[in-house]
Coordinates of C-alpha atoms and ligand atoms in Angstrom, one line a residue:
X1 CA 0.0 0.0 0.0
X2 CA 3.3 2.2 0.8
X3 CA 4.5 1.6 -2.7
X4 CA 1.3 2.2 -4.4
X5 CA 0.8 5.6 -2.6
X6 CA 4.2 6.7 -3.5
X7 CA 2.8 6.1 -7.5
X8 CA -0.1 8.0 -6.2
X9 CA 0.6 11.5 -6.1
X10 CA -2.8 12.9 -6.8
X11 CA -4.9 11.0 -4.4
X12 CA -2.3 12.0 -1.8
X13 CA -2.9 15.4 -2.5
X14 CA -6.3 14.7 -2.2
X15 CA -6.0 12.6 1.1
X16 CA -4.5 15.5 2.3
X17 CA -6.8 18.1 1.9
X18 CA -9.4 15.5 2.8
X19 CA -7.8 15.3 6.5
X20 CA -7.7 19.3 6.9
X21 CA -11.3 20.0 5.4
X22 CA -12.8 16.5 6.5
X23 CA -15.7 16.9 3.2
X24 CA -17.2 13.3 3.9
X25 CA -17.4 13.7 8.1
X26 CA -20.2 11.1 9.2
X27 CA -21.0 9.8 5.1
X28 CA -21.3 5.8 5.0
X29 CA -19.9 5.0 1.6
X30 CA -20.2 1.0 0.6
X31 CA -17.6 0.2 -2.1
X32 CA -17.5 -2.5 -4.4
X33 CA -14.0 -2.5 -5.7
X34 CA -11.3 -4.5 -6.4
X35 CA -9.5 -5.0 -3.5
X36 CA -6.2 -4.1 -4.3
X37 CA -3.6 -1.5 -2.9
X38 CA -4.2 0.9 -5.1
X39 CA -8.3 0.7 -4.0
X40 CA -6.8 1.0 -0.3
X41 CA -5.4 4.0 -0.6
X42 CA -8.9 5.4 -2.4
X43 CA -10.3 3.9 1.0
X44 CA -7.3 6.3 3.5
X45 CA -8.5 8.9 1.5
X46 CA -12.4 8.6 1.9
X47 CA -11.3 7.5 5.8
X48 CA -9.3 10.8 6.3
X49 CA -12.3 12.9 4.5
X50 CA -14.3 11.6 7.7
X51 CA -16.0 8.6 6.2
X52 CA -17.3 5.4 7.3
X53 CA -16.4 3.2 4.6
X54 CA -17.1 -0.7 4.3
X55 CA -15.7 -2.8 1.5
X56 CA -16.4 -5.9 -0.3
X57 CA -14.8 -7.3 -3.8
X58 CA -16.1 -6.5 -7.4
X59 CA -14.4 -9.6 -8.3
X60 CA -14.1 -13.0 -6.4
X61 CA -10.4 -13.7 -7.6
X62 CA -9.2 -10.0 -7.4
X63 CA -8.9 -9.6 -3.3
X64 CA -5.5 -9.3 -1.9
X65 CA -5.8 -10.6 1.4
X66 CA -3.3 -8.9 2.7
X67 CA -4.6 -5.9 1.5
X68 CA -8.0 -6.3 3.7
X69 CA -6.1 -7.1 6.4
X70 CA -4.5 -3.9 7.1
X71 CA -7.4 -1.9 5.6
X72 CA -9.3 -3.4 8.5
X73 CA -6.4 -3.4 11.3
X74 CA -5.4 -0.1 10.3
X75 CA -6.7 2.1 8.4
X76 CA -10.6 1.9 10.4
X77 CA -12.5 0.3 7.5
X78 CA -14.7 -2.9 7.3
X79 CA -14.0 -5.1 4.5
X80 CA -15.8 -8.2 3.1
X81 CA -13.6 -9.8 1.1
X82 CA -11.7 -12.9 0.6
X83 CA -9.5 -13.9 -2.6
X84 CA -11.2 -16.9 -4.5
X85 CA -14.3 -16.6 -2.5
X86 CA -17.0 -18.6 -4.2
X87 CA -20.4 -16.8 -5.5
X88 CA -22.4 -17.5 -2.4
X89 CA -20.1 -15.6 -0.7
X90 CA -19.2 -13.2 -2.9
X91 CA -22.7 -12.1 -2.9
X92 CA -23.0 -12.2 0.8
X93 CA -20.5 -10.0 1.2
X94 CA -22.2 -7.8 -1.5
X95 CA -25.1 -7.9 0.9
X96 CA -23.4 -7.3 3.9
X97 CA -22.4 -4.1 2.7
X98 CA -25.8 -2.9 1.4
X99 CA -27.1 -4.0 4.7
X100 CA -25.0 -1.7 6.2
X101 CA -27.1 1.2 4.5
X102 CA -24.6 3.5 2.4
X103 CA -25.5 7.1 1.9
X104 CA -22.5 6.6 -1.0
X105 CA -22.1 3.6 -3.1
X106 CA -19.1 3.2 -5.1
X107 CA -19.2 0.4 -7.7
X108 CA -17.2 -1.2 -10.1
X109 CA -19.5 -3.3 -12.5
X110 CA -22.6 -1.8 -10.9
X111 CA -23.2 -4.9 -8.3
X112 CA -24.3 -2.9 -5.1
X113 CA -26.5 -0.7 -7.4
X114 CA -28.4 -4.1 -8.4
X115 CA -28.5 -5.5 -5.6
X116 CA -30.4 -2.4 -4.1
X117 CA -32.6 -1.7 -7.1
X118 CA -33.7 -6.0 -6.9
X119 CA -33.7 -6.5 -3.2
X120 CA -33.6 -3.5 -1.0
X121 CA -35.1 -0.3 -3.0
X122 CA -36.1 0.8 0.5
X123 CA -32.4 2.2 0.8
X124 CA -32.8 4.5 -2.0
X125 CA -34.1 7.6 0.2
X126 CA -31.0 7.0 1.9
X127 CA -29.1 7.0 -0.6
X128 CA -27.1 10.3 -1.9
X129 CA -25.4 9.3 -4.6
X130 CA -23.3 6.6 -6.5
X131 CA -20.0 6.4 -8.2
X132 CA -19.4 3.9 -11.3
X133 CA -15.9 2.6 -12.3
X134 CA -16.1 0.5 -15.2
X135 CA -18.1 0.3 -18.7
X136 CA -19.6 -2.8 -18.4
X137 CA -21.5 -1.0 -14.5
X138 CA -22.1 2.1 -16.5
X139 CA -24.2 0.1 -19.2
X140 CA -26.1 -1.3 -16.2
X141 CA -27.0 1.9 -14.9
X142 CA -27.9 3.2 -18.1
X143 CA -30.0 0.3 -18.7
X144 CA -31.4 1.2 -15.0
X145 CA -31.6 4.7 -16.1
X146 CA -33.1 4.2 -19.1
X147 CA -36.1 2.0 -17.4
X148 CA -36.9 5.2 -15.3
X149 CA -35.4 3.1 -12.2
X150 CA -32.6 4.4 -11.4
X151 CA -33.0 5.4 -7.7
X152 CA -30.4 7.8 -6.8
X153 CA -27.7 9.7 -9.3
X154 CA -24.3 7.9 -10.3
X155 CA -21.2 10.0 -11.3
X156 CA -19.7 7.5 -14.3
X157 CA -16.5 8.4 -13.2
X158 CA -15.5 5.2 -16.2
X159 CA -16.9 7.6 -18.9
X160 CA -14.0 10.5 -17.5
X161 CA -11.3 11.2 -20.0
X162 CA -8.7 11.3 -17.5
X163 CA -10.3 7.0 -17.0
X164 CA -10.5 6.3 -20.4
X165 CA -7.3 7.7 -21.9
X166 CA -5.1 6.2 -18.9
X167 CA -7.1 3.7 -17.0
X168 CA -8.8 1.6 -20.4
X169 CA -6.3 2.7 -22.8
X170 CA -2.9 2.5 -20.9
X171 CA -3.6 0.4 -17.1
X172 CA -5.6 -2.3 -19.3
X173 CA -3.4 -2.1 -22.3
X174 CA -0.1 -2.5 -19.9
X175 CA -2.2 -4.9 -17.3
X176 CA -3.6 -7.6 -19.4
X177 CA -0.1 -7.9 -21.4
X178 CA 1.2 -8.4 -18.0
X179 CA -1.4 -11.2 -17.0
X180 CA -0.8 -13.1 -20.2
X181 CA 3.1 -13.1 -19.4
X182 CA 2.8 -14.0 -16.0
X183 CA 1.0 -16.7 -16.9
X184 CA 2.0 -18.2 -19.6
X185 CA 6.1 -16.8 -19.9
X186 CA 5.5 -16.7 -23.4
X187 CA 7.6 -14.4 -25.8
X188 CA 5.1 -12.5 -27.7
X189 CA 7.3 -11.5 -30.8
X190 CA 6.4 -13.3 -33.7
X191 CA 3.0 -14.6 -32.7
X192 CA 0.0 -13.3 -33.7
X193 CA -2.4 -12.2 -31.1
X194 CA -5.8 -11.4 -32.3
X195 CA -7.5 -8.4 -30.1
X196 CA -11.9 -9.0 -30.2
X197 CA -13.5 -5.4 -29.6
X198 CA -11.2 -2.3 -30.4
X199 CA -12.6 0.1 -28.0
X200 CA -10.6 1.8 -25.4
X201 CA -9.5 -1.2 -23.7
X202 CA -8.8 -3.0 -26.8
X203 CA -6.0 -0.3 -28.4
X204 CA -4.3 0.0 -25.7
X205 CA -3.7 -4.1 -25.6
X206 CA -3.2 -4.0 -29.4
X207 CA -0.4 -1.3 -29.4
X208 CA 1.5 -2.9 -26.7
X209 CA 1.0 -6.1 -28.7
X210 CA 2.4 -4.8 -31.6
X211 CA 5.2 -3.3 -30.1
X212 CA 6.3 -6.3 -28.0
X213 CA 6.4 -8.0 -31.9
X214 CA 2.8 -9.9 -32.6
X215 CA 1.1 -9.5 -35.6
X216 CA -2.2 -8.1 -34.5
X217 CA -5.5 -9.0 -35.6
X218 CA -8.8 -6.6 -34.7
X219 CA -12.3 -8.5 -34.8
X220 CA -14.8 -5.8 -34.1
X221 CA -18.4 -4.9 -34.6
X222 CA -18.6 -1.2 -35.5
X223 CA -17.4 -0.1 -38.5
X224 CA -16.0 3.2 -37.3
X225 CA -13.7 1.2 -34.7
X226 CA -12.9 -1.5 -37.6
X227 CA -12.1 1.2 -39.9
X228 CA -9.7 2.6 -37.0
X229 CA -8.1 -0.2 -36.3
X230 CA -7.3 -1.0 -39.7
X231 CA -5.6 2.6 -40.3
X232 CA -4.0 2.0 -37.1
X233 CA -2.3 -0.8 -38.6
X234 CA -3.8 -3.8 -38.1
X235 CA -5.6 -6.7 -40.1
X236 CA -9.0 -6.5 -39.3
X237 CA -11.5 -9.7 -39.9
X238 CA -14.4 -11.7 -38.6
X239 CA -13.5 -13.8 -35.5
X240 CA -14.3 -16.9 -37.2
X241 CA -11.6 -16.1 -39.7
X242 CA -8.9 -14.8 -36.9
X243 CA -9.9 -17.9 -35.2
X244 CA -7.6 -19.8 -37.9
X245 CA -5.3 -17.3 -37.4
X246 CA -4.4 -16.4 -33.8
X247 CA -1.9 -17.8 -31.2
X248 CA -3.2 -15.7 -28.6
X249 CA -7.4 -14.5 -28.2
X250 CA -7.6 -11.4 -26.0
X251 CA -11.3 -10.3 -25.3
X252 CA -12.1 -6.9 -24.8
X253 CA -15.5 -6.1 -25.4
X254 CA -18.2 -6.2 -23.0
X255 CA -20.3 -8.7 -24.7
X256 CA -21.0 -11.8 -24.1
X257 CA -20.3 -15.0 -25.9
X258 CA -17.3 -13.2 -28.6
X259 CA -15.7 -16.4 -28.5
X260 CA -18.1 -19.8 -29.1
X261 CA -18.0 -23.1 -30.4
X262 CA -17.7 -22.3 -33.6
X263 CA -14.5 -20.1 -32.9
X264 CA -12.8 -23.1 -31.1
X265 CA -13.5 -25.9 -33.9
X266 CA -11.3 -23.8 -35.8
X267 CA -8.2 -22.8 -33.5
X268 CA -4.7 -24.1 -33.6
X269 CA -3.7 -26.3 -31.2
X270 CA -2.2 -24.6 -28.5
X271 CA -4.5 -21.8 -28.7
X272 CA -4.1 -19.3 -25.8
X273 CA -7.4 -18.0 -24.3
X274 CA -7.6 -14.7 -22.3
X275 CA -10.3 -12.2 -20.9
X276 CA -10.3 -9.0 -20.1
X277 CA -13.8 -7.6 -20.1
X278 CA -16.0 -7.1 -17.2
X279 CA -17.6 -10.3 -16.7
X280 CA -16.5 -13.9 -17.9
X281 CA -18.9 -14.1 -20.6
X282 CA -17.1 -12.9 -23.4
X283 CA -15.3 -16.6 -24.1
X284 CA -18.3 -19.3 -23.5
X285 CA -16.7 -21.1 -21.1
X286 CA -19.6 -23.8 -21.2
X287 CA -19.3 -24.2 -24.7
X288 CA -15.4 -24.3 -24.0
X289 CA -16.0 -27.2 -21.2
X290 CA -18.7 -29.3 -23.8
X291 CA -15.6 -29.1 -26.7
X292 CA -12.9 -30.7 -24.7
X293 CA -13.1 -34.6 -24.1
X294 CA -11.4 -34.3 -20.2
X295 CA -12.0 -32.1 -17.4
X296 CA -9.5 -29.3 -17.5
X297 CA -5.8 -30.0 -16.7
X298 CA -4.2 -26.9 -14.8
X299 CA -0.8 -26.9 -16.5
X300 CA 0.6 -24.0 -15.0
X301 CA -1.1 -21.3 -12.4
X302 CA -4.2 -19.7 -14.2
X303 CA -3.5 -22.1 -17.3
X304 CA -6.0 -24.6 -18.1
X305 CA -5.7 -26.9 -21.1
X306 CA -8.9 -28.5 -22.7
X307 CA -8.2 -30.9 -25.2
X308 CA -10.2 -31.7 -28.0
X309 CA -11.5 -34.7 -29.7
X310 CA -9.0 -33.8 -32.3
X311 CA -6.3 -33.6 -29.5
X312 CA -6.2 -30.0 -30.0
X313 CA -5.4 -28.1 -26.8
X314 CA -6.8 -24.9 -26.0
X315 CA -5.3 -23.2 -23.1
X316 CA -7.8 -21.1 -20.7
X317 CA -6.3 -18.2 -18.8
X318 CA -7.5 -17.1 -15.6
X319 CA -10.8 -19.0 -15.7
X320 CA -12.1 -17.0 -18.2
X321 CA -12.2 -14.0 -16.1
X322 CA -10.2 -10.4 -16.2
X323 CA -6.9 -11.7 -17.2
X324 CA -5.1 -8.4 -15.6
X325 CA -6.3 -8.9 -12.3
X326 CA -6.8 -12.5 -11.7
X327 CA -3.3 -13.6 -13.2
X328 CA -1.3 -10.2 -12.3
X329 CA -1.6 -7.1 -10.3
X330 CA -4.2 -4.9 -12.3
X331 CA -3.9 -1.7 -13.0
X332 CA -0.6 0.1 -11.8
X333 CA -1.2 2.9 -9.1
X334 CA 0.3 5.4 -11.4
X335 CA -3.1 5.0 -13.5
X336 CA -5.5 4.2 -10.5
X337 CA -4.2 7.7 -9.2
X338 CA -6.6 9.6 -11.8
X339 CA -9.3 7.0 -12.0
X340 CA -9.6 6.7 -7.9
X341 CA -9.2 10.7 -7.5
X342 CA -12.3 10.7 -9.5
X343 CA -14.0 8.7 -7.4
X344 CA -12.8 10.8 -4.7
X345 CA -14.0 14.0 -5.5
X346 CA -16.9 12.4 -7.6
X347 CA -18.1 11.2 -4.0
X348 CA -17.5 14.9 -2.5
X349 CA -19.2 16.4 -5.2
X350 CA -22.4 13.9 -4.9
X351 CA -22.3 15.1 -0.7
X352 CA -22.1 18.7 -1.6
X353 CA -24.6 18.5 -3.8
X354 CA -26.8 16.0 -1.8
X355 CA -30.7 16.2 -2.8
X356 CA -30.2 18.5 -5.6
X357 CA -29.0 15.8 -8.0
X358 CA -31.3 13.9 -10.7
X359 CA -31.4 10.5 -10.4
X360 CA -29.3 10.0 -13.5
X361 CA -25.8 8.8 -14.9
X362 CA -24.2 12.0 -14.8
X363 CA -20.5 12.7 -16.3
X364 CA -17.7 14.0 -14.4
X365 CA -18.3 17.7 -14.0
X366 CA -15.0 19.0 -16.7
X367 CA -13.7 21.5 -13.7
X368 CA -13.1 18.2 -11.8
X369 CA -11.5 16.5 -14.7
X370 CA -9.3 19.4 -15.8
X371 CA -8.5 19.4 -11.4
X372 CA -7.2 16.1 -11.8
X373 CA -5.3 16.2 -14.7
X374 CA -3.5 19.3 -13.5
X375 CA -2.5 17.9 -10.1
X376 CA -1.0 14.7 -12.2
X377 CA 0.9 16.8 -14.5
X378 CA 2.2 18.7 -11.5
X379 CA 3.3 15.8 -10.1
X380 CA 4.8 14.8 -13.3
X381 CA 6.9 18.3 -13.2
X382 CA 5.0 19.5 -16.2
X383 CA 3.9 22.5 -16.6
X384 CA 1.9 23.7 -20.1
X385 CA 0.6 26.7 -21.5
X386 CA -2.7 28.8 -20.9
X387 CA -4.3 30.9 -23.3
X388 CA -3.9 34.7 -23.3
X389 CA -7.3 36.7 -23.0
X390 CA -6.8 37.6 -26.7
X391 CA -6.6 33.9 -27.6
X392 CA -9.2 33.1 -25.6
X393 CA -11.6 35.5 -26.8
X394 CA -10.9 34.6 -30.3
X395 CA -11.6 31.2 -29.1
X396 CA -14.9 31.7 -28.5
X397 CA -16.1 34.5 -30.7
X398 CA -17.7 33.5 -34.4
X399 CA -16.6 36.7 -35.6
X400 CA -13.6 36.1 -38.1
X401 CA -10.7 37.6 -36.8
X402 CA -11.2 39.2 -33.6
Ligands
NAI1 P1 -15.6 0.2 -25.3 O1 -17.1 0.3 -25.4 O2 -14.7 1.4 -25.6 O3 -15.1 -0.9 -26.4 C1 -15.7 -2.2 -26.6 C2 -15.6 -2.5 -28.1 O4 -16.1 -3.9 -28.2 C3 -16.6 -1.6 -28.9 O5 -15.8 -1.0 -29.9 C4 -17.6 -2.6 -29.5 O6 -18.0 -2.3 -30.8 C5 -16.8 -3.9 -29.5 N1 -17.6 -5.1 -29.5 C6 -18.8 -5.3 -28.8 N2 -19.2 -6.6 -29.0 C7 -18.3 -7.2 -29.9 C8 -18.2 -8.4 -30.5 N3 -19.2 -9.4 -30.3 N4 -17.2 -8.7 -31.3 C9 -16.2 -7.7 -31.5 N5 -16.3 -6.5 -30.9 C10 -17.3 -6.2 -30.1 O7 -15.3 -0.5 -23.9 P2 -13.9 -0.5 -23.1 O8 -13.7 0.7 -22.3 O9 -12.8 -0.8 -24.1 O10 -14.2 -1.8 -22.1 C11 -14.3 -3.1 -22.7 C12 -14.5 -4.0 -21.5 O11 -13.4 -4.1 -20.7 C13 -15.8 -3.7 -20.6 O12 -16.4 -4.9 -20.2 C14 -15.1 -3.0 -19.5 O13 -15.9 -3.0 -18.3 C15 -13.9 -3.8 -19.3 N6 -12.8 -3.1 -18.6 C16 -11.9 -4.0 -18.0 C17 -10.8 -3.5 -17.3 C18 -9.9 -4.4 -16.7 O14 -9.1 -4.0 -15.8 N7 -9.8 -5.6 -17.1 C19 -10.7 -2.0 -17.1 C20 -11.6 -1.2 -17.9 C21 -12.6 -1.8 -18.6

């Protein structure tokens, strides 16, 4: 947690000023986050703002134990969480936490919102606001939203440019690389490694692909994206046809079912599988189990080979589920600094403005945004221009040349 604070300038900042000015003083906040280092130092910084926080995982396989340990012995929070916790528990914990009757919920992949809205809407009065890290939770609260259910507003703190460019694009571009290495030691160079969904997420695992020597293959279902990828460099093709193709299957899209059947009658043997959307949908892992003629052999840690009735073997990472967490360390604190300071102020924000709020998925107000990115590139030592009042008058005027 030491280390990860010291590559976490901007919350620190933020912890700081949360200590002198104590914005949160009395505010229950449940969390459903991954619970990692980088999420405990979100938790100090809530804790020194005056809040009462309680914890549980967003992700069964994602807890470090260690982690919860010392966020409960010392840091004064309460946290539900054990690494490789089955489901039952996993949603007991959940539970435990919505029983505990947050004025704040923090989410990532919108668990404690659903729970509330299925089983316990009479918390919603209670409730002040909600914060949303990830796209797959967002989608679920729009869907929410979109139903006129949505009980409460949620800051998408996911949808934030200062997420998106660093936390998709560059902590799961850098993460998931990492989680396919760590468990596999395989040397990327030369193979090819076929990326399914090129959104945010997906460029930032295809560049560092590329870079690390694969030939990259983009499967996508928008044209725009397909059209970027391909002037970004990379063959694009249906995922039947990269399915012939690839030595290494990285999903990235949100959906469910990308990879079938259908996709695994025609892989090489020796196929490597990986995940790093939200849920483990996006390779059909009961599909996967009906193909192979034996139960799954682990071969290494987070490996596991099914064998065909060709004697093809198709090798399974991480259970099917997000490859970056479950096989290596997720995100690096340098990127959960922004994402997390969002979710920081995104939850001071929501008490300031407590009851005046639509119940609605709301962006990151800009001014908070532009707040965060300026305290990173100060920690960075960078310092940038600003316009002149000329400039920004012409800026903003439609008269030519004034
Ligand atoms: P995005 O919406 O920017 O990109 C998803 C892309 O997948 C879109 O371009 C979409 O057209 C494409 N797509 C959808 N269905 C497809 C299909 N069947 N075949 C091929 N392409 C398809 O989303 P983003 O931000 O890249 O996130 C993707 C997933 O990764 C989400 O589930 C998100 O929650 C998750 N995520 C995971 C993280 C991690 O640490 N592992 C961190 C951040 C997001």
């Amino acid at each position: 947690m030491d280390w990860a604070d010291t590559h976490m300038p901007v919350l620190a900042q933020i912890r700081e000023r949360f200590a002198a000015e104590r914005p949160l003083a009395g505010i229950r906040i449940g969390a459903s986050l991954h619970v990692t280092a980088e999420t405990a130092n979100l938790v100090r910084a809530l804790v020194a703002g005056g809040a009462d926080v309680a914890l549980c995982a967003s992700n069964p396989l994602s807890t470090q134990d260690d982690v919860a340990a010392a966020l409960v012995d010392r840091h004064g929070a309460r946290v539900y969480a054990v690494q490789g916790e089955d489901t039952d528990t996993y949603y007991r914990h959940i539970t435990t936490v919505v029983d505990g009757a947050p004025q704040v919920t923090m989410d990532d992949g919108a668990d404690l919102v659903s729970v509330i809205h299925g089983a316990r809407t009479d918390l919603l009065d209670g409730i002040v606001g909600g914060t949303e890290e990830t796209t797959t939770g967002v989608l679920r609260m729009r869907a929410l939203e979109a139903e006129g259910a949505l009980g409460f507003p949620v800051v998408a703190v996911n949808d934030a440019q200062t997420t998106r460019l660093f936390d998709n694009l560059h902590g799961t571009g850098q993460s998931t690389l990492d989680g396919i290495l760590r468990a596999t030691n395989i040397l990327l160079a030369g193979r090819t490694v076929v990326v399914l969904g090129y959104g945010w997420c997906g460029r930032g695992v295809a560049v560092r692909a590329k870079g690390a020597g694969a030939s990259v293959i983009v499967c996508e279902v928008d044209p725009v994206r397909a059209l970027q990828a391909r002037l970004d460099g990379y063959e694009v093709m249906p995922a039947l046809d990269a399915a012939e193709r690839g030595d290494v299957f990285v999903c990235v899209t949100g959906d469910r079912d990308v990879l079938g059947a259908a996709h695994f009658a025609r892989m090489r043997d020796g196929a490597i599988l990986a995940n790093a959307g939200h849920f483990d949908v996006e390779i059909n892992l009961p599909e996967l189990r009906d193909a192979a003629v034996q139960p799954p052999r682990e071969v290494r840690p987070q490996v596991h080979e099914h064998t065909l009735e060709d004697g093809r073997r198709l090798h399974l990472l991480a259970h099917g589920r997000v490859v970056n967490l479950a096989a290596a360390e997720g995100h690096p604190a340098a990127v959960m600094d922004l994402a997390f300071a969002g979710q920081a102020l995104a939850a001071e924000f929501l008490v300031r403005h407590a009851g005046t709020l639509e119940p609605r998925v709301l962006a990151v107000p800009g001014e908070l945004e532009r707040e965060i990115a300026r305290l990173k590139l100060a920690s960075l030592g960078i310092e940038i221009d600003t316009l002149s009042p000329a400039q920004e008058a012409y800026l903003t005027s439609w008269e030519q040349g004034t």
